[in-house]
Amino acid sequence: MQNKKKSSVHRNLNATVAKMHAIYGKRLKAEDYSALMSCTSVTDAAGYLKRSTYFSKALEGVDTDSIHRGNLENILRRSFMENYFRLIGFEKIGSDEFYNYIILKTEIDEILICILHLNAGTSDHITTLPIYMNKYTSFDLLGLAKVKSYDELLELISKTPYYNILKNYKPKENENGSAGHINYAACELELRTYYSRRLLDATDNFGDITREHLKNFICTQIDMINIINAYRMTRYFNADAKDIKLRMIPIYQKIPERVMDELYGADDEKDFLTKLSRNYYGRAIAEAGFDMSNPEMALTRLRHKQTKRAFARAQSAPECFFIFNSLAELEVKNIIRIIEGIRYELPAKDISQLIVV
């Protein structure tokens, strides 16, 4: 009986891998992106997506002739999430913690948006909340729209792991009794680090090869996020090494901590790029032929190239699942960038520099 059970699981995993490859085959191609960038209005772009791409199902019943940019973007994001839930329901794999990482990420993203609204004194969070995910999350997402203070936020998440993280950042009241400023950067770093470590820990349930591949892929993403953030802090804020390191996710992969410390200690933007060119990522960027003068886009393009290569090689369902969703999420981001470019009347040539294909 035990062997039969293992065989059944193996067949299901193979079916899921095949399903993801089939969905990936329907992805937007270069000609689709060109057609979108040639659109002169958001409604034109929505019409093309409905007529000529697999997003036609998501846009079924939607009047694309009058659709608002924000509504279209929300539909695209929801389409990504619905595909995700269909995949984890395909073989009932949602019971494994690893496959729920997108729910975890969404929870953290929405908590951070709520904190931004609290700091800004605004209360329009409900307009962007993915309410359709409420039945999957560990706290009431709709409740975030009602949060008016940090205490209310802590109360809402009191039964989740986020409470013990965020309770340490409760702001002190100002002298006039009003709420103090929330340290958003610290909250974000703590939550992103928690997410990264929990995701890495979840890979321990898989075999050695799958676990190694996943950890390599996840940690490489973390490396790139850290490098991009460090570059921004160096270029735009002239931050020193200590301040930069305090804001980086403390996980290392392709390059050791001492090498990252060298990047953080760069004197200026030029010195940062020089140091970056000498490490693994700088060499990989050069080898791929990407323009190092824009390290953010160069790293993003490098990551996408590596991701596509990894998806072609992936054989296990967990590895294929994580990489597939990374590609699908980037596709939605590309479309949203194009829509925003059209909305602000950017030339197609300029929009093309903002997307990664």
Coordinates of C-alpha atoms in Angstrom, one line a residue:
M1 CA 0.0 0.0 0.0
Q2 CA 2.8 2.4 0.8
N3 CA 4.4 2.0 -2.6
K4 CA 1.1 2.6 -4.3
K5 CA 0.6 5.8 -2.4
K6 CA 4.1 7.1 -3.3
S7 CA 3.5 6.1 -7.0
S8 CA 0.2 8.0 -7.0
V9 CA 1.8 11.1 -5.6
H10 CA 4.6 10.9 -8.2
R11 CA 2.0 10.7 -11.0
N12 CA 0.2 13.7 -9.6
L13 CA 3.4 15.7 -9.4
N14 CA 4.2 14.9 -13.0
A15 CA 0.7 16.0 -14.0
T16 CA 1.2 19.3 -12.2
V17 CA 4.6 19.9 -13.9
A18 CA 3.0 19.2 -17.3
K19 CA 0.1 21.6 -16.5
M20 CA 2.5 24.4 -15.6
H21 CA 4.4 23.9 -18.8
A22 CA 1.2 24.0 -20.8
I23 CA 0.1 27.2 -19.1
Y24 CA 3.6 28.7 -19.7
G25 CA 3.2 27.9 -23.4
K26 CA 0.3 30.4 -23.5
R27 CA 2.4 33.2 -22.1
L28 CA 2.6 36.6 -23.9
K29 CA 5.2 36.5 -26.7
A30 CA 7.3 39.4 -28.1
E31 CA 4.7 40.2 -30.7
D32 CA 2.0 40.6 -27.9
Y33 CA 4.2 43.0 -26.0
S34 CA 4.8 45.0 -29.2
A35 CA 1.1 45.1 -29.9
L36 CA 0.3 46.3 -26.4
M37 CA 3.0 49.0 -26.5
S38 CA 1.5 50.3 -29.8
C39 CA -1.9 50.8 -28.2
T40 CA -2.8 54.4 -27.7
S41 CA -5.1 54.0 -24.7
V42 CA -5.7 51.8 -21.7
T43 CA -9.0 50.6 -23.3
D44 CA -7.2 49.6 -26.5
A45 CA -4.7 47.6 -24.4
A46 CA -7.5 46.0 -22.5
G47 CA -9.3 45.1 -25.7
Y48 CA -6.1 43.5 -27.1
L49 CA -5.7 41.4 -23.9
K50 CA -9.3 40.3 -24.1
R51 CA -9.2 39.4 -27.9
S52 CA -5.7 38.0 -28.4
T53 CA -4.3 36.6 -25.2
Y54 CA -5.1 34.0 -22.5
F55 CA -6.3 36.9 -20.3
S56 CA -9.5 36.7 -22.3
K57 CA -11.0 34.5 -19.6
A58 CA -10.2 36.9 -16.9
L59 CA -11.7 39.8 -18.9
E60 CA -14.8 37.8 -19.9
G61 CA -17.9 39.9 -19.3
V62 CA -15.8 43.1 -18.8
D63 CA -16.5 46.1 -20.9
T64 CA -13.0 47.0 -22.0
D65 CA -14.2 50.1 -23.8
S66 CA -14.8 51.9 -20.5
I67 CA -12.4 50.1 -18.1
H68 CA -10.3 52.2 -15.7
R69 CA -6.6 51.6 -15.5
G70 CA -6.8 50.6 -11.8
N71 CA -9.6 48.1 -12.4
L72 CA -7.7 46.5 -15.3
E73 CA -4.6 46.2 -13.1
N74 CA -6.6 44.6 -10.3
I75 CA -8.1 42.1 -12.8
L76 CA -4.6 41.1 -14.0
R77 CA -3.4 40.6 -10.4
R78 CA -6.5 38.6 -9.5
S79 CA -6.0 36.5 -12.6
F80 CA -2.4 35.6 -11.4
M81 CA -3.8 34.6 -8.0
E82 CA -6.6 32.6 -9.4
N83 CA -4.1 30.6 -11.5
Y84 CA -2.1 30.1 -8.4
F85 CA -5.1 28.7 -6.5
R86 CA -6.0 26.5 -9.4
L87 CA -2.5 25.0 -9.4
I88 CA -2.5 24.2 -5.7
G89 CA -6.0 22.8 -5.9
F90 CA -5.1 20.6 -9.0
E91 CA -3.5 17.9 -6.8
K92 CA -4.4 19.2 -3.3
I93 CA -0.9 20.4 -2.5
G94 CA -2.0 23.4 -0.5
S95 CA -1.6 21.4 2.7
D96 CA 2.2 21.6 2.3
E97 CA 3.4 24.9 3.8
F98 CA 5.8 25.6 0.9
Y99 CA 3.1 26.0 -1.7
N100 CA 1.4 28.6 0.4
Y101 CA 4.2 31.1 0.2
I102 CA 2.3 33.5 -2.0
I103 CA -0.4 33.8 0.6
L104 CA 2.3 34.5 3.2
K105 CA 3.8 37.2 0.9
T106 CA 0.4 38.7 0.2
E107 CA -0.3 39.0 3.9
I108 CA 3.0 40.8 4.5
D109 CA 2.5 43.1 1.5
E110 CA -1.0 44.1 2.7
I111 CA 0.2 44.7 6.3
L112 CA 3.0 47.0 5.0
I113 CA 0.5 48.9 2.8
C114 CA -1.6 49.4 5.9
I115 CA 1.4 50.8 7.8
L116 CA 2.1 53.2 5.0
H117 CA -1.5 54.4 5.2
L118 CA -1.3 54.8 9.0
N119 CA 1.9 56.9 8.6
A120 CA 0.2 59.0 5.9
G121 CA -3.0 59.4 7.8
T122 CA -5.1 58.0 4.9
S123 CA -7.8 55.3 4.9
D124 CA -8.3 54.2 1.3
H125 CA -6.7 50.8 1.6
I126 CA -9.9 49.0 0.7
T127 CA -9.6 50.1 -2.9
T128 CA -6.6 47.9 -3.5
L129 CA -7.2 45.0 -1.0
P130 CA -7.4 41.5 -2.7
I131 CA -10.6 40.7 -0.8
Y132 CA -11.0 37.5 -2.8
M133 CA -8.1 36.0 -0.8
N134 CA -9.8 36.6 2.5
K135 CA -10.7 32.9 3.0
Y136 CA -7.1 31.9 2.7
T137 CA -5.4 34.4 4.9
S138 CA -4.5 34.0 8.6
F139 CA -6.3 37.2 9.5
D140 CA -9.2 39.2 8.2
L141 CA -7.9 41.2 5.2
L142 CA -11.1 43.3 5.1
G143 CA -10.3 44.3 8.6
L144 CA -7.2 46.1 7.4
A145 CA -9.4 48.7 5.8
K146 CA -10.9 49.5 9.2
V147 CA -7.6 49.8 11.0
K148 CA -7.1 53.4 12.3
S149 CA -4.1 52.9 14.6
Y150 CA -1.1 50.7 15.3
D151 CA -2.9 49.2 18.3
E152 CA -5.8 48.2 16.0
L153 CA -3.4 46.6 13.6
L154 CA -1.8 44.6 16.4
E155 CA -5.2 43.5 17.6
L156 CA -6.1 42.3 14.1
I157 CA -3.0 40.2 13.7
S158 CA -2.8 39.1 17.4
K159 CA -3.2 35.4 16.5
T160 CA -0.6 35.4 13.8
P161 CA 3.3 35.3 13.9
Y162 CA 3.3 38.9 12.7
Y163 CA 2.2 40.1 16.1
N164 CA 5.4 39.1 17.9
I165 CA 7.4 40.9 15.1
L166 CA 5.5 44.1 14.9
K167 CA 4.7 44.6 18.6
N168 CA 8.3 45.7 19.0
Y169 CA 7.8 48.6 16.7
K170 CA 4.8 50.2 18.4
P171 CA 5.4 54.0 18.0
K172 CA 5.4 56.3 21.1
E173 CA 2.8 59.0 21.3
N174 CA 3.8 62.5 20.5
E175 CA 3.7 65.2 23.2
N176 CA 0.2 66.3 22.0
G177 CA -1.1 62.7 22.4
S178 CA -1.2 62.0 18.7
A179 CA 0.2 58.8 17.2
G180 CA 3.9 58.8 16.6
H181 CA 5.5 57.8 13.3
I182 CA 5.9 54.1 12.6
N183 CA 9.3 52.9 11.7
Y184 CA 8.2 51.4 8.3
A185 CA 11.7 50.4 7.2
A186 CA 12.3 48.4 10.3
C187 CA 8.9 46.7 10.0
E188 CA 9.5 45.9 6.4
L189 CA 12.9 44.4 7.0
E190 CA 11.7 42.2 9.9
L191 CA 8.7 41.0 7.9
R192 CA 10.7 40.3 4.7
T193 CA 13.4 38.5 6.7
Y194 CA 10.7 36.4 8.4
Y195 CA 9.1 35.5 5.0
S196 CA 12.5 34.6 3.5
R197 CA 13.5 32.3 6.4
R198 CA 10.2 30.6 6.6
L199 CA 10.2 30.0 2.9
L200 CA 13.7 28.5 3.1
D201 CA 12.8 26.3 6.1
A202 CA 9.8 25.0 4.1
T203 CA 12.1 23.5 1.5
D204 CA 13.5 21.1 4.1
N205 CA 10.4 18.9 3.4
F206 CA 11.8 18.0 -0.1
G207 CA 14.5 15.8 -1.4
D208 CA 18.2 16.9 -1.4
I209 CA 18.3 18.0 -5.1
T210 CA 15.0 19.8 -5.1
R211 CA 15.9 21.5 -1.8
E212 CA 19.3 22.6 -3.1
H213 CA 17.9 24.0 -6.3
L214 CA 15.1 25.9 -4.5
K215 CA 17.4 27.3 -1.8
N216 CA 19.8 28.4 -4.5
F217 CA 17.0 30.1 -6.5
I218 CA 15.4 31.8 -3.4
C219 CA 18.7 33.0 -2.0
T220 CA 19.8 34.4 -5.4
Q221 CA 16.6 36.5 -5.4
I222 CA 17.5 37.8 -1.9
D223 CA 21.0 38.6 -3.1
M224 CA 19.6 40.7 -6.0
I225 CA 17.1 42.5 -3.8
N226 CA 19.8 43.4 -1.4
I227 CA 22.1 44.7 -4.1
I228 CA 19.4 46.8 -5.7
N229 CA 18.4 48.3 -2.4
A230 CA 22.0 48.9 -1.4
Y231 CA 22.6 50.6 -4.8
R232 CA 19.5 52.9 -4.2
M233 CA 20.7 53.9 -0.8
T234 CA 24.2 54.6 -2.0
R235 CA 23.1 56.6 -5.1
Y236 CA 20.1 58.5 -3.8
F237 CA 20.8 58.9 0.0
N238 CA 24.6 58.6 0.2
A239 CA 24.0 56.2 3.1
D240 CA 27.0 54.7 4.9
A241 CA 27.9 51.0 5.2
K242 CA 26.3 50.6 8.7
D243 CA 23.0 52.1 7.8
I244 CA 22.8 50.1 4.5
K245 CA 23.6 46.8 6.2
L246 CA 21.0 47.3 8.9
R247 CA 18.4 47.5 6.1
M248 CA 19.4 44.4 4.2
I249 CA 18.0 40.9 4.5
P250 CA 20.7 39.0 6.4
I251 CA 20.8 36.0 4.1
Y252 CA 23.7 35.3 1.7
Q253 CA 24.1 32.9 -1.3
K254 CA 26.3 33.5 -4.4
I255 CA 28.5 36.0 -2.7
P256 CA 29.6 35.9 1.0
E257 CA 28.8 38.5 3.7
R258 CA 32.3 40.1 3.5
V259 CA 31.8 40.8 -0.3
M260 CA 28.4 42.3 0.3
D261 CA 30.0 44.4 3.0
E262 CA 32.4 45.8 0.4
L263 CA 29.4 46.8 -1.7
Y264 CA 27.7 48.4 1.3
G265 CA 30.9 50.4 2.0
A266 CA 31.2 51.9 -1.5
D267 CA 32.2 55.6 -1.5
D268 CA 29.6 56.5 -4.1
E269 CA 27.6 55.2 -7.1
K270 CA 30.7 54.8 -9.3
D271 CA 32.6 52.9 -6.6
F272 CA 29.5 50.7 -6.0
L273 CA 29.4 49.8 -9.7
T274 CA 33.1 49.1 -9.8
K275 CA 32.8 46.7 -6.8
L276 CA 29.7 45.1 -8.2
S277 CA 31.5 44.4 -11.5
R278 CA 34.1 42.3 -9.6
N279 CA 31.7 39.9 -7.9
Y280 CA 29.5 37.0 -9.3
Y281 CA 26.6 39.2 -10.3
G282 CA 28.7 41.8 -12.0
R283 CA 30.5 39.1 -14.0
A284 CA 27.2 37.4 -14.9
I285 CA 25.7 40.8 -16.0
A286 CA 28.7 41.4 -18.3
E287 CA 28.6 37.9 -19.7
A288 CA 24.9 38.3 -20.5
G289 CA 25.6 41.6 -22.3
F290 CA 23.4 43.8 -20.1
D291 CA 24.1 47.5 -19.5
M292 CA 25.7 47.8 -16.1
S293 CA 25.0 51.6 -16.0
N294 CA 21.5 50.7 -14.9
P295 CA 22.2 48.0 -12.3
E296 CA 18.6 47.6 -11.2
M297 CA 17.4 46.7 -14.7
A298 CA 20.5 44.7 -15.4
L299 CA 20.0 42.6 -12.3
T300 CA 16.3 42.2 -13.1
R301 CA 17.0 41.1 -16.7
L302 CA 19.7 38.7 -15.4
R303 CA 17.3 37.2 -12.9
H304 CA 14.7 36.7 -15.6
K305 CA 17.2 35.0 -17.9
Q306 CA 18.2 32.7 -15.1
T307 CA 14.6 32.0 -14.2
K308 CA 13.6 31.0 -17.7
R309 CA 16.6 28.7 -17.9
A310 CA 15.8 27.2 -14.5
F311 CA 12.2 26.6 -15.5
A312 CA 13.3 24.7 -18.6
R313 CA 15.5 22.4 -16.5
A314 CA 13.1 22.0 -13.5
Q315 CA 11.7 18.5 -13.0
S316 CA 10.3 18.4 -9.5
A317 CA 6.9 20.0 -8.8
P318 CA 8.0 22.3 -6.0
E319 CA 10.9 23.7 -8.0
C320 CA 8.7 24.1 -11.1
F321 CA 5.9 25.6 -9.1
F322 CA 8.1 28.3 -7.5
I323 CA 9.8 29.2 -10.8
F324 CA 6.6 29.2 -12.8
N325 CA 4.9 31.6 -10.5
S326 CA 8.0 33.9 -10.6
L327 CA 7.6 34.1 -14.4
A328 CA 3.9 34.6 -14.2
E329 CA 4.1 37.4 -11.7
L330 CA 6.7 39.2 -13.8
E331 CA 4.5 38.9 -16.8
V332 CA 1.7 40.7 -15.0
K333 CA 4.1 43.3 -13.8
N334 CA 5.2 43.8 -17.4
I335 CA 1.7 44.4 -18.6
I336 CA 1.0 46.8 -15.8
R337 CA 4.1 48.8 -16.6
I338 CA 2.9 49.0 -20.2
I339 CA -0.6 50.1 -19.1
E340 CA 0.9 52.8 -16.9
G341 CA 3.2 53.9 -19.7
I342 CA 0.2 54.2 -22.1
R343 CA -1.7 56.1 -19.4
Y344 CA 1.1 58.7 -19.1
E345 CA 1.6 58.8 -22.9
L346 CA 5.2 57.5 -22.9
P347 CA 6.6 56.6 -26.3
A348 CA 6.7 52.9 -27.0
K349 CA 10.5 53.0 -27.1
D350 CA 10.6 54.3 -23.5
I351 CA 8.0 51.7 -22.3
S352 CA 10.1 48.9 -23.8
Q353 CA 12.9 49.9 -21.5
L354 CA 10.7 49.2 -18.5
I355 CA 9.7 45.7 -19.3
V356 CA 11.6 42.4 -19.0
V357 CA 11.1 39.7 -21.5

